[in-house]
Coordinates of C-alpha atoms and ligand atoms in Angstrom, one line a residue:
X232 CA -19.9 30.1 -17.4
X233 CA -21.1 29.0 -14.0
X234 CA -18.5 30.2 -10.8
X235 CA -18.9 29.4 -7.5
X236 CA -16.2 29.9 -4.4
X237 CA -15.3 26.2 -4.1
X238 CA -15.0 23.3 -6.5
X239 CA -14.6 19.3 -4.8
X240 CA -13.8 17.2 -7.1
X241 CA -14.5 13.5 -6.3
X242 CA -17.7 12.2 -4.1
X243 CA -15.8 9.7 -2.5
X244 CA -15.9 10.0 1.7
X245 CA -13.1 12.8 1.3
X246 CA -15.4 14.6 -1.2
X247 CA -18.6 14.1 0.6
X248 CA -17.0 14.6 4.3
X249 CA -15.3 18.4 2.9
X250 CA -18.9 19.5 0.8
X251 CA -20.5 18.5 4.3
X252 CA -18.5 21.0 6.6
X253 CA -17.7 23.8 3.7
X254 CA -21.6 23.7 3.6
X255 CA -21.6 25.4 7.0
X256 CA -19.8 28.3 6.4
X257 CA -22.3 31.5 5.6
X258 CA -21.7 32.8 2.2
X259 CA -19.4 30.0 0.9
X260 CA -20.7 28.6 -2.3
X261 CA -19.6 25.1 -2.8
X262 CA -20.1 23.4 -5.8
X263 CA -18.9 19.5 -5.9
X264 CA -18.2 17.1 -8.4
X265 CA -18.9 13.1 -9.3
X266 CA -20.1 9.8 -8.9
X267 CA -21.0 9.6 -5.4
X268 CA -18.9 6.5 -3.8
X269 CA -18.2 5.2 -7.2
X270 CA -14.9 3.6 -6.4
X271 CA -16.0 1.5 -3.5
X272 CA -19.0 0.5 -5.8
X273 CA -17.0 -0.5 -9.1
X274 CA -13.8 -1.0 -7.8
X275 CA -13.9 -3.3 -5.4
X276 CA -15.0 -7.1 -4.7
X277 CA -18.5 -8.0 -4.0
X278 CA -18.5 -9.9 -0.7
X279 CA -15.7 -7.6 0.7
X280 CA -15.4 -6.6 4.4
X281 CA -14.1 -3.3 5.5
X282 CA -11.0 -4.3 7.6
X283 CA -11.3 -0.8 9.2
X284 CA -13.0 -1.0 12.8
X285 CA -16.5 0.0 13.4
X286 CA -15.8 3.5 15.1
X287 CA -12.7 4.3 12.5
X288 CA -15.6 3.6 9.1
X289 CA -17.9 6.7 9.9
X290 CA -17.8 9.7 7.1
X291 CA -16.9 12.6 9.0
X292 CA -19.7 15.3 9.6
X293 CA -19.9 18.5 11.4
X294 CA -22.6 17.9 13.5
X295 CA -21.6 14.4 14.1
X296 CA -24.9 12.9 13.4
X297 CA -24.4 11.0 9.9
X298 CA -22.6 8.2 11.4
X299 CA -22.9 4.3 10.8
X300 CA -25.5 4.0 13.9
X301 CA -27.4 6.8 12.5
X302 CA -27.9 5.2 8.9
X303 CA -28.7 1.6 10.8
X304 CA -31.4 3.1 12.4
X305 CA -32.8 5.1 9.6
X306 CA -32.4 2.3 6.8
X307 CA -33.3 -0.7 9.3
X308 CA -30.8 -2.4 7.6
X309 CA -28.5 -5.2 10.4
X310 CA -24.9 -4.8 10.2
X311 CA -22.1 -4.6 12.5
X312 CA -18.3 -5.3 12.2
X313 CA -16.9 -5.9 10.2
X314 CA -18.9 -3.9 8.0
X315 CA -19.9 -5.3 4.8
X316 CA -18.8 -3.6 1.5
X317 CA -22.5 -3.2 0.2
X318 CA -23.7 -1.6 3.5
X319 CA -20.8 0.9 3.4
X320 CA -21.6 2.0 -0.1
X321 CA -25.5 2.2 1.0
X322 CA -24.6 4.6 4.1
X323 CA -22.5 6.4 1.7
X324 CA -25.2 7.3 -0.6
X325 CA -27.3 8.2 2.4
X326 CA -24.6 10.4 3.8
X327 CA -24.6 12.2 0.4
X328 CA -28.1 12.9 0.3
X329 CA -28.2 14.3 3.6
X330 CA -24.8 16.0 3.3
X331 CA -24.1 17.5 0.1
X332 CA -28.3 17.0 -1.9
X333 CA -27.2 19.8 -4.6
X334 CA -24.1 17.0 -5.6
X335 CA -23.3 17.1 -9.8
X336 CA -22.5 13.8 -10.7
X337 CA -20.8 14.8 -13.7
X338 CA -17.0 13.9 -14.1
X339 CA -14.3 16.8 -14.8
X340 CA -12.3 15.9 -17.5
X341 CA -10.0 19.2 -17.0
X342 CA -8.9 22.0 -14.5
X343 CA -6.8 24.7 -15.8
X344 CA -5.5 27.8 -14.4
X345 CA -6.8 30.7 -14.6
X346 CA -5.9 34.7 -13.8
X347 CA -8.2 34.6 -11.0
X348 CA -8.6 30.8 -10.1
X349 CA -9.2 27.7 -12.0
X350 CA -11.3 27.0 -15.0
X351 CA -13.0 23.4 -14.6
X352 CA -14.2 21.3 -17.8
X353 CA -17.4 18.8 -16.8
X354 CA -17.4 16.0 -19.5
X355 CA -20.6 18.1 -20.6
X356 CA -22.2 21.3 -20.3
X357 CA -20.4 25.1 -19.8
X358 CA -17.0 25.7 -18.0
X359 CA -16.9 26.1 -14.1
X360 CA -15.1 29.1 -12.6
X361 CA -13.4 28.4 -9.5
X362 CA -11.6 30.5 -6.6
X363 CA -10.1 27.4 -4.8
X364 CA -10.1 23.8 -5.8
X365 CA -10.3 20.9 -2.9
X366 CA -9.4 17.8 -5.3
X367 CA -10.6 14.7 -3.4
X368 CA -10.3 12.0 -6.4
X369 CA -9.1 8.9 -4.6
X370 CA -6.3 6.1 -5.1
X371 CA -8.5 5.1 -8.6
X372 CA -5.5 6.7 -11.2
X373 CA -3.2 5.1 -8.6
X374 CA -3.2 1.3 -9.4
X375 CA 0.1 -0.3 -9.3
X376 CA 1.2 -2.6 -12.4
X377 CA 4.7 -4.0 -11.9
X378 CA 6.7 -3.6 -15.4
X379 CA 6.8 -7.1 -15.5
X380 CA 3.1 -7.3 -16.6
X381 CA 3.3 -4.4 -19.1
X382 CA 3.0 -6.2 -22.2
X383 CA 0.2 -8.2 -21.1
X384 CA -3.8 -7.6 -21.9
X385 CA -6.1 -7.0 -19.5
X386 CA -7.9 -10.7 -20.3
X387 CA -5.0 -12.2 -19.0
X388 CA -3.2 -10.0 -16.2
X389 CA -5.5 -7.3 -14.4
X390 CA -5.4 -5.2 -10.9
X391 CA -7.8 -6.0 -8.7
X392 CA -9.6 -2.9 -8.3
X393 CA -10.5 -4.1 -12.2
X394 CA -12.6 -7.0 -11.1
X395 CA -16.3 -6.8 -8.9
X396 CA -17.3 -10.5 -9.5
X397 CA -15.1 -13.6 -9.6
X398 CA -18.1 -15.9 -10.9
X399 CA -16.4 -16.1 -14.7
X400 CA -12.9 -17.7 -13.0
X401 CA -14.7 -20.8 -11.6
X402 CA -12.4 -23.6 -12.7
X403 CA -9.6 -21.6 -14.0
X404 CA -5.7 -21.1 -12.5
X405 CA -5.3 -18.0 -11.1
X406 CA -2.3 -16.6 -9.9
X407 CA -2.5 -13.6 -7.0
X408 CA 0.3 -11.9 -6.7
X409 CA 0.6 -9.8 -3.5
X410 CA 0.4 -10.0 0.3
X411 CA -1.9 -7.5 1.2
X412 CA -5.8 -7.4 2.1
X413 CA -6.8 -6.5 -1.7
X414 CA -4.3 -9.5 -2.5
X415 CA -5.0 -11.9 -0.3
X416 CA -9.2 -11.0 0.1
X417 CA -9.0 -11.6 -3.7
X418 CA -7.7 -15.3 -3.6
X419 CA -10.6 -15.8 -1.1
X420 CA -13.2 -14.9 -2.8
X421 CA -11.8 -16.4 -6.2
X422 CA -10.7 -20.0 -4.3
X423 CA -14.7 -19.6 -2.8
X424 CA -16.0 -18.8 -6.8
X425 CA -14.3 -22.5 -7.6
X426 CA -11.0 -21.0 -9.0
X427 CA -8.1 -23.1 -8.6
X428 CA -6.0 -20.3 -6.8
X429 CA -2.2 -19.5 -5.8
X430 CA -1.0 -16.4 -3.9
X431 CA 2.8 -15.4 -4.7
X432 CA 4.1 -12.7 -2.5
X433 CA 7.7 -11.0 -1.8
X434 CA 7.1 -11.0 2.0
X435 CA 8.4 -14.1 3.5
X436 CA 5.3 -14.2 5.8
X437 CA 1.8 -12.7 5.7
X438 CA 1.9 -10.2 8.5
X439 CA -2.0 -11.1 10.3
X440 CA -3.9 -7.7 11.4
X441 CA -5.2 -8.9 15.1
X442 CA -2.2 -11.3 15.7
X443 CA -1.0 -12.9 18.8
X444 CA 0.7 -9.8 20.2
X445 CA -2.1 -7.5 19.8
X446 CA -5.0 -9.6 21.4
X447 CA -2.4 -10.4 24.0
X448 CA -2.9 -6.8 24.2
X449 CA -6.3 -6.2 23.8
X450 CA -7.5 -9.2 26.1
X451 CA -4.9 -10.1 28.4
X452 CA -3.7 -6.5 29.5
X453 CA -7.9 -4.7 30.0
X454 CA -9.4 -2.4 27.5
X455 CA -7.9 0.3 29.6
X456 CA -3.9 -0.4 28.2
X457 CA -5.3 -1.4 25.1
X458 CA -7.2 1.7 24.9
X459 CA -3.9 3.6 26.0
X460 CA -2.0 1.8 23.1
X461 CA -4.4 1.5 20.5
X462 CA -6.1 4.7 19.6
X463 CA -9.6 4.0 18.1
X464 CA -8.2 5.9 14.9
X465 CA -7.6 1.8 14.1
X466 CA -4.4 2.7 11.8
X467 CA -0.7 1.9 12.8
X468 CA 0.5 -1.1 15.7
X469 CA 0.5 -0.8 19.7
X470 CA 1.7 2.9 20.5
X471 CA 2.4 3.8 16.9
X472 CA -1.6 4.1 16.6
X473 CA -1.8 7.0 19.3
X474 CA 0.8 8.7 17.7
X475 CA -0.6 8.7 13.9
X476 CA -4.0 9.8 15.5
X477 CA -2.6 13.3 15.5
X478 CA -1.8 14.1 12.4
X479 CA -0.6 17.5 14.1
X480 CA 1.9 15.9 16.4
X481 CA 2.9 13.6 13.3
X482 CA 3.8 17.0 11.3
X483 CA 6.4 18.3 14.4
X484 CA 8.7 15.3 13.7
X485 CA 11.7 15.1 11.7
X486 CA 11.1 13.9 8.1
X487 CA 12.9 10.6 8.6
X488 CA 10.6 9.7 11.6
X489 CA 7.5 10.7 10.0
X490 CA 8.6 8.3 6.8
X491 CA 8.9 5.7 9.2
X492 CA 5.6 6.3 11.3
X493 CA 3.9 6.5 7.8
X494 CA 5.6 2.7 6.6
X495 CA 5.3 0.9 10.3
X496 CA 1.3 1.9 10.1
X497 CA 0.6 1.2 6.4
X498 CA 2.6 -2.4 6.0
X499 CA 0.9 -5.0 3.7
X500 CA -1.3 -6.9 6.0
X501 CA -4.4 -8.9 6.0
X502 CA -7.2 -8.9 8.1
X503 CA -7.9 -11.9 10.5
X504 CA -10.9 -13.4 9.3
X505 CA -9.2 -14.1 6.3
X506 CA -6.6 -17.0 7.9
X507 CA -9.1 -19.6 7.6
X508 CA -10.9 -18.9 4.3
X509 CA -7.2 -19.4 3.5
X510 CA -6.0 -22.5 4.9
X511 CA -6.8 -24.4 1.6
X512 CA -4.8 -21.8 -0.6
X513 CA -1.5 -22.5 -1.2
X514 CA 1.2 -19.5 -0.9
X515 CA 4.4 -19.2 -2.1
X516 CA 6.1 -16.7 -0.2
X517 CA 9.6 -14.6 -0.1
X518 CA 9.4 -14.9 -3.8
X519 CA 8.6 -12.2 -6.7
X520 CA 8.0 -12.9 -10.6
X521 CA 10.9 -11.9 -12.8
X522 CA 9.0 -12.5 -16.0
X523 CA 5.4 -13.1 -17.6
X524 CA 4.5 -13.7 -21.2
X525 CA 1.2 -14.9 -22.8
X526 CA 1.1 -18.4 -24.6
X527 CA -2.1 -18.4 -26.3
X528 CA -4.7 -17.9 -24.1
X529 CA -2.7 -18.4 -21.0
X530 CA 0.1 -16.7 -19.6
X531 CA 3.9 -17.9 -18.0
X532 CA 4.8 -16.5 -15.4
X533 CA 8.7 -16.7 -13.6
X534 CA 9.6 -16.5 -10.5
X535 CA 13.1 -15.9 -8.8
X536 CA 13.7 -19.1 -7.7
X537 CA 13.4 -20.4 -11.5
X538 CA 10.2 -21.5 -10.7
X539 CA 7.0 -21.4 -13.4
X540 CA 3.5 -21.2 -13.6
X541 CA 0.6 -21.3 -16.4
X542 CA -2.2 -19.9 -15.4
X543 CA -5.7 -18.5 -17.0
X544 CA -5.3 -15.3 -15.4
X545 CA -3.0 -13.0 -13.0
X546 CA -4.2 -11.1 -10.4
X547 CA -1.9 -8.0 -9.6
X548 CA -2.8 -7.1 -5.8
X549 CA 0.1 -5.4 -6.1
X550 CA -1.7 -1.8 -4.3
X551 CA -1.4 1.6 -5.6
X552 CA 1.5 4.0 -6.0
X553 CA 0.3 7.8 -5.2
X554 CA 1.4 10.2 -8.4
X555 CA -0.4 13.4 -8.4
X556 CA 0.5 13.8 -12.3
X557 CA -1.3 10.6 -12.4
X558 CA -4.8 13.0 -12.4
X559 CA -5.8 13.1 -15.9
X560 CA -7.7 15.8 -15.4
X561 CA -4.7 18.0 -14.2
X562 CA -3.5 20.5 -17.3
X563 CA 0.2 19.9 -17.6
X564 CA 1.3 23.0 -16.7
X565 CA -0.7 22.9 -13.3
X566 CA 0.2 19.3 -12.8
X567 CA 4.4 20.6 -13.2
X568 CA 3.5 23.6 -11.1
X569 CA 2.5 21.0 -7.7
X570 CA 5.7 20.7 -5.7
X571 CA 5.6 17.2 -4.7
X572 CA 7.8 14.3 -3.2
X573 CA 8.3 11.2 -5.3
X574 CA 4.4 11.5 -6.6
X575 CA 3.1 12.9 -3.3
X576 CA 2.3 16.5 -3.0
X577 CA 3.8 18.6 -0.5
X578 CA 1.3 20.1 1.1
X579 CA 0.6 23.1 4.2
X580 CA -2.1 23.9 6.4
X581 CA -5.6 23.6 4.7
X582 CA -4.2 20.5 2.6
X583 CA -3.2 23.8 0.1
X584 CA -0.6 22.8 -2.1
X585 CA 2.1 24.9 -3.5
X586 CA -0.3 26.0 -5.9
X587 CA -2.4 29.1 -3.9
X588 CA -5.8 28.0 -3.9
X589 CA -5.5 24.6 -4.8
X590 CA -5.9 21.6 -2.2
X591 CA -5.6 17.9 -1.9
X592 CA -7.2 15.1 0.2
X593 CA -7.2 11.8 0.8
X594 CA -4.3 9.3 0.1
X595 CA -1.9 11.9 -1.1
X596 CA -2.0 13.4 1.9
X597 CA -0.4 11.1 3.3
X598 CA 3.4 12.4 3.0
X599 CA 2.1 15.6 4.7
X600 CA -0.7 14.6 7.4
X601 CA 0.4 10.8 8.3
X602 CA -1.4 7.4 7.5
X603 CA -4.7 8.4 8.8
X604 CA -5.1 10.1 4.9
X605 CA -5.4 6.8 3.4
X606 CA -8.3 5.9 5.2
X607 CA -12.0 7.1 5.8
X608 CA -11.1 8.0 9.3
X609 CA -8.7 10.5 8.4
X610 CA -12.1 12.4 6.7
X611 CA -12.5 13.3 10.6
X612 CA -8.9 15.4 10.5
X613 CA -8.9 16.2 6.9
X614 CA -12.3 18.1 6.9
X615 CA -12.0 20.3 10.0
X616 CA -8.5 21.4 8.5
X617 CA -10.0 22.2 5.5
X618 CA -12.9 24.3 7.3
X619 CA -11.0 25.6 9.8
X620 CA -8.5 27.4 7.0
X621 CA -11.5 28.3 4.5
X622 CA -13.6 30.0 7.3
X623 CA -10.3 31.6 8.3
X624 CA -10.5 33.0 4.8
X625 CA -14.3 34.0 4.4
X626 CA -14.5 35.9 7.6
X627 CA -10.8 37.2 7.8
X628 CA -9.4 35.5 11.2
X629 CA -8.9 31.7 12.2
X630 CA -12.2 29.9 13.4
X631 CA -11.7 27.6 16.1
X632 CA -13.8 24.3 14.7
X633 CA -13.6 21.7 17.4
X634 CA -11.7 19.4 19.8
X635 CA -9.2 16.6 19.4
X636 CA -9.8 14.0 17.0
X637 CA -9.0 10.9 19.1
X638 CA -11.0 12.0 22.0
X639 CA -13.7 12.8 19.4
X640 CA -14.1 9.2 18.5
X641 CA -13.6 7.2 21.4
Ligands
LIG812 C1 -9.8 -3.0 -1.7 C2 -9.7 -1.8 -0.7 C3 -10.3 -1.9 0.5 C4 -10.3 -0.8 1.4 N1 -10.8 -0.9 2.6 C5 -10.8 0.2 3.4 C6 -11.4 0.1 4.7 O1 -11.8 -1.0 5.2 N2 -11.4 1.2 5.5 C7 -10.9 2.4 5.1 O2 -10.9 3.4 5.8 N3 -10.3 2.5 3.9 C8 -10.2 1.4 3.0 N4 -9.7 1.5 1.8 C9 -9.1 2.8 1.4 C10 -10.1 3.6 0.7 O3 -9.9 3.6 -0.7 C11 -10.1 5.1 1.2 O4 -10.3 5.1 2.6 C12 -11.2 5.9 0.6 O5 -11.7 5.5 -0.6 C13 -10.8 7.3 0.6 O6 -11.8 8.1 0.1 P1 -11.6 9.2 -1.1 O7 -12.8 10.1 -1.0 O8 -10.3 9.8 -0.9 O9 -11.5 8.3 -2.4 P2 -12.6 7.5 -3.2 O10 -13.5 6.8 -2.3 O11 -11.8 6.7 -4.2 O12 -13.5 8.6 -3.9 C14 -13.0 9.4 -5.0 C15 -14.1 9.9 -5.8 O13 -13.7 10.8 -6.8 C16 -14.3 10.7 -8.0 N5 -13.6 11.2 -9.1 C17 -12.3 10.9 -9.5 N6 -11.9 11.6 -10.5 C18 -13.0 12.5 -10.8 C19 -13.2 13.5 -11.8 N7 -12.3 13.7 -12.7 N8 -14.3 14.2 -11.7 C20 -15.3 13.9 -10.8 N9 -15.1 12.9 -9.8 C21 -14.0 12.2 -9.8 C22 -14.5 9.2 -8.1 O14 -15.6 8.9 -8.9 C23 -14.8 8.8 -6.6 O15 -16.1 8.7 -6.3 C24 -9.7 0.4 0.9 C25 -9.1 0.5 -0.4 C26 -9.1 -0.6 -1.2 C27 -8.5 -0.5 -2.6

């Protein structure tokens, strides 16, 4: 049985960003686990553009020196923002090699608890004893399928983070349903493949990331307001997006504040250079599908206002829903034991959750730490946290890590 001090599971930026800093503290041994940035490289559409800004896309590391400009220069490779999805998956390989070289790709199909820890299960070779576990697994076990679309295969209604390549829908009818980037970046890239493509979405409009108000902002008022409005965190609207850059001011409010910080930052929304790879898509909005069945190879679809489609195929940008008991690699007991609020896990300083010795990053975090947890930039928060409270516990007293985050990446 191999043991080590640590175990991350997941390679994703979380993964990578918390082997990168546990790596600095003397005597710690770290092991971590998986595919490194195997989400962003399966799961999501070639052609895609991050819609996160250039300065909120960098993997957190400790010394600060594994950031976009870094891999630009050492990969010669042109790119600014927004950044393209292939570039981003290339800087997150390089990150890892430089980060966290010693990284076992293999997947862990289980984590159990043990007297002293947790027993992990690889997909092959000998059990892994742990002391602590940082699980840093992503939004993957997440997808949201709306019970409408149970019944239906996979050929003819799937989730976006199912499809790479649209090439295969060229002159099909495809239905999106949604009104968010994933949604609405789909349809482009379909609608530019040669599909014949319709969005259906509840919202009554599609709320434009970089609208009027906020260049009014950012142009009319000087970078200086705009800088004093937007924090370059790049999550949550004018104000809002200082606020959600401390993740430790976010904590001090009352629970029915920080819900509503948390749903003002992370609204559906689609970035702006989307509007006019658009125009020639139509959108039926304020409107939600009570009903789809397949006939033959095709599928009906209902909306509310009695209205029907047949179409080829159905595109569910309907997002993800975080449900911790959603980790198939959790036992069931463990997976009961994690205290958690309607999926998320309740969790305290060190992203520990109620179960000693067991932590959580990423999306998830988000019901504890704010927003910023769903994106990369929160890897900059997230990591220090993590360090800051495992140092505490190898050398017996608090470690001060470093400054404030915001100040950090303007
Ligand atoms: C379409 C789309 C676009 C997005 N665009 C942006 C953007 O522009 N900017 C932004 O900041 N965020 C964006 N996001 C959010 C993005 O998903 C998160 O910011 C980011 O992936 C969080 O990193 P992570 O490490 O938590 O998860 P992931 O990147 O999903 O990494 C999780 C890793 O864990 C591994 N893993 C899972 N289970 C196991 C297991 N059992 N054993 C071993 N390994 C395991 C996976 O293989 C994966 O590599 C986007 C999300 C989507 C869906």
């Amino acid at each position: 049985m191999t043991r080590c001090d640590v175990a991350i599971i997941g390679a994703g930026p979380y993964g990578l960003s918390a082997a990168a800093h546990l790596r600095t503290v003397r005597g710690l041994d770290v092991h971590t686990f998986g595919e490194p940035m195997s989400f962003w490289e399966r799961n999501m559409p070639i052609g895609m553009l991050l819609r996160s800004g250039w300065a909120a896309t960098h993997i957190a590391d400790p010394s600060q020196s594994l950031t976009l400009e870094a891999f630009r220069a050492a990969s010669r490779k042109h790119f600014s923002s927004p950044v393209p999805l292939d570039r981003f998956v290339d800087y997150g390989l390089w990150y890892q090699r430089q980060a966290a070289p010693d990284l076992d790709q293999r997947k862990i199909m289980r984590v159990e608890l043990d007297e002293k820890g947790f027993r992990l299960i690889p997909e092959k070779g000998a059990t892994v004893f742990a002391r602590r576990v940082v699980v840093a697994a992503g939004i993957g076990s997440f997808a949201w399928r709306p019970p409408e679309f149970t019944g239906l295969p996979s050929s003819l209604a799937s989730h976006t983070s199912e499809h790479r390549e649209f090439q295969r829908f060229a002159g099909k009818r495809v239905l999106v349903v949604g009104g968010g980037q994933s949604a609405l970046e789909s349809a482009a890239l379909l609608h530019e493949s040669g599909a014949e493509v319709e969005i259906v979405a509840r919202a009554r409009q599609i709320r434009w990331l970089g609208g009027l108000v906020s260049r009014t902002i950012h142009r009319g008022l000087g970078s200086e307001v705009s800088k004093l409005l937007y924090a370059p965190t790049d999550v949550g609207p004018a104000g809002i997006s200082q606020i959600v850059a401390r993740p430790d001011l976010v904590r001090q409010f009352p629970r029915p504040i920080q819900d509503w910080l948390r749903k003002r930052s992370i609204r559906p929304a689609g970035a702006r250079w989307l509007v006019s790879r658009l125009q020639n898509v139509p959108m039926k909005l304020g409107r939600s599908i009570v009903s789809a069945s397949s006939l033959g190879e095709r599928v009906r679809v209902r909306l509310d206002d009695g209205g029907e489609r047949t179409v080829d195929h159905v595109f569910l940008g309907t997002g993800y829903r975080v449900d911790v008991s959603k980790y198939d690699f959790f036992a069931p007991e463990l997976a009961k034991s994690i205290g958690r609020f309607g999926g998320y896990p309740r969790l305290s300083e060190g992203f520990e959750t109620s179960v000693p010795k067991l932590h959580i990053l990423g999306a998830p975090a988000v019901w504890s730490f704010g927003p910023l947890m769903q994106f990369v930039v929160g890897t900059h928060y997230a990591s220090r946290s993590l360090l800051r409270f495992m140092a505490g516990k190898a050398v017996g007293n608090q470690v001060r890590v470093s400054g404030p985050l915001v100040a950090e990446l303007g």
